[in-house]
XYZ file of C-alpha atoms in Angstrom:
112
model
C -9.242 -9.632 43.105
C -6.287 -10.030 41.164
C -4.547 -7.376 39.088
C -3.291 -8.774 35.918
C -1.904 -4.804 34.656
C 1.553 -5.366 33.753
C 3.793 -4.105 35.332
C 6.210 -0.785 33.715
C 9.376 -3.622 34.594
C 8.183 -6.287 32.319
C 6.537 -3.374 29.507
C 9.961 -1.820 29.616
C 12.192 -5.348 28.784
C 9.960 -5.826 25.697
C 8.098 -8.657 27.094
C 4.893 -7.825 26.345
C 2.947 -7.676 23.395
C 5.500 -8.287 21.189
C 2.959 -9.327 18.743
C 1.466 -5.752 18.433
C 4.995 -4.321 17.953
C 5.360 -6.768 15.074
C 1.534 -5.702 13.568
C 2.541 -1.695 14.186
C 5.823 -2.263 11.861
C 3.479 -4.338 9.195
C 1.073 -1.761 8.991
C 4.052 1.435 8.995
C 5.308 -0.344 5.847
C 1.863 -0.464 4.128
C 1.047 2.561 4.564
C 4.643 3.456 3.658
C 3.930 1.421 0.092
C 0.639 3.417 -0.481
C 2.775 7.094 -0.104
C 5.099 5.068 -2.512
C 2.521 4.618 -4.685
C 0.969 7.665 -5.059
C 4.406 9.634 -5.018
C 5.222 7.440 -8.010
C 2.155 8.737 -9.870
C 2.742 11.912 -9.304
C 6.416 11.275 -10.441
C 5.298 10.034 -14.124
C 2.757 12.754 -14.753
C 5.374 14.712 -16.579
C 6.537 11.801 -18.549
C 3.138 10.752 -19.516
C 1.873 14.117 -20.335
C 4.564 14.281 -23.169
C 4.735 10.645 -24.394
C 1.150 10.501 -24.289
C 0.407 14.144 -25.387
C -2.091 14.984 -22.786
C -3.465 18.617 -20.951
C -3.290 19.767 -17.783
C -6.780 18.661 -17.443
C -6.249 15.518 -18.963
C -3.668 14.677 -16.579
C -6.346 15.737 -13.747
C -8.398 13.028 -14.974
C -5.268 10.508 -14.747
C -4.772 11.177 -10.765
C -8.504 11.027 -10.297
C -9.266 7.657 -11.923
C -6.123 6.457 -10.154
C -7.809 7.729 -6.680
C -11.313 6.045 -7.686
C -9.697 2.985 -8.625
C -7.881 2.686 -5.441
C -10.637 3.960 -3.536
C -12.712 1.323 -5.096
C -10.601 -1.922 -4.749
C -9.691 -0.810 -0.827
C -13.502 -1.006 -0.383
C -13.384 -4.172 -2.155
C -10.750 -5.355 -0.259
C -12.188 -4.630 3.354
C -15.311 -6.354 2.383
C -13.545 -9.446 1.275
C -11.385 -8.825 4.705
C -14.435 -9.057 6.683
C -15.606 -12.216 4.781
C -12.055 -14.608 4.287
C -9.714 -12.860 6.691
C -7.982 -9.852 7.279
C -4.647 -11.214 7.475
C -5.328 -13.675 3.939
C -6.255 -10.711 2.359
C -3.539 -8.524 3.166
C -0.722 -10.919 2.728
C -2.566 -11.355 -0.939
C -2.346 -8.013 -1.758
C 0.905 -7.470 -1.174
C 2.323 -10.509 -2.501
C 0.266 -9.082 -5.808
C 1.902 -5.711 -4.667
C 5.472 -6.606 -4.597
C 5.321 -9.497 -7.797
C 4.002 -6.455 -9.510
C 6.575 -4.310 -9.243
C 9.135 -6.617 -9.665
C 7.806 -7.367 -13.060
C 7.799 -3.639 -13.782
C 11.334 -2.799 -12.389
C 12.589 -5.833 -14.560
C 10.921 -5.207 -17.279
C 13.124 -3.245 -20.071
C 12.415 -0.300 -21.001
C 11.312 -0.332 -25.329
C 12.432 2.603 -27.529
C 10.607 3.449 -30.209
């Protein structure tokens, strides 16, 4: 019987699995994009709260429909992963992700 284990040598020089190195760093910067996310929500609470004129309850409500949505469309998502692909899906959503906000960091901010 053979051992095919590699050996610490080749595991040390990087030779192995390079492919899950590469899948570790894509899914460090999505989850990195989804802190960003929420930490920008929480950001714009105070804006929005006196723009819009909401409570402190009202702005409760903002945070929670912002969880449920996300909760919702990741569900969404990992079915439709399961069904087209995994790695379709995920480069969709963050081409959507990143044209997104572009359009919103471009986008000039109106005075009224």
């Amino acid at each position: 019987m053979t051992d095919t284990a590699p050996s610490a040598a080749d595991a040390l020089d990087g030779k192995i699995d390079r492919g899950r190195r590469i899948a570790l760093v894509v899914l460090c910067a999505g989850m990195l994009m989804i802190i960003l996310d929420a930490t920008i929500v929480n950001v714009a609470l105070p804006s929005m709260q006196s723009d819009l004129r909401f409570s402190q309850s009202s702005l409760a409500w903002v945070v929670n429909a912002y969880l449920i949505a996300f909760g919702g469309l990741l569900l969404l998502a990992g079915r439709l992963g399961d069904l087209i692909g995994r790695k379709r899906i995920f480069m969709t959503g963050l081409t959507v992700f990143t044209s997104a906000s572009l359009m919103c960091g471009l986008r000039r901010a109106s005075r009224c």
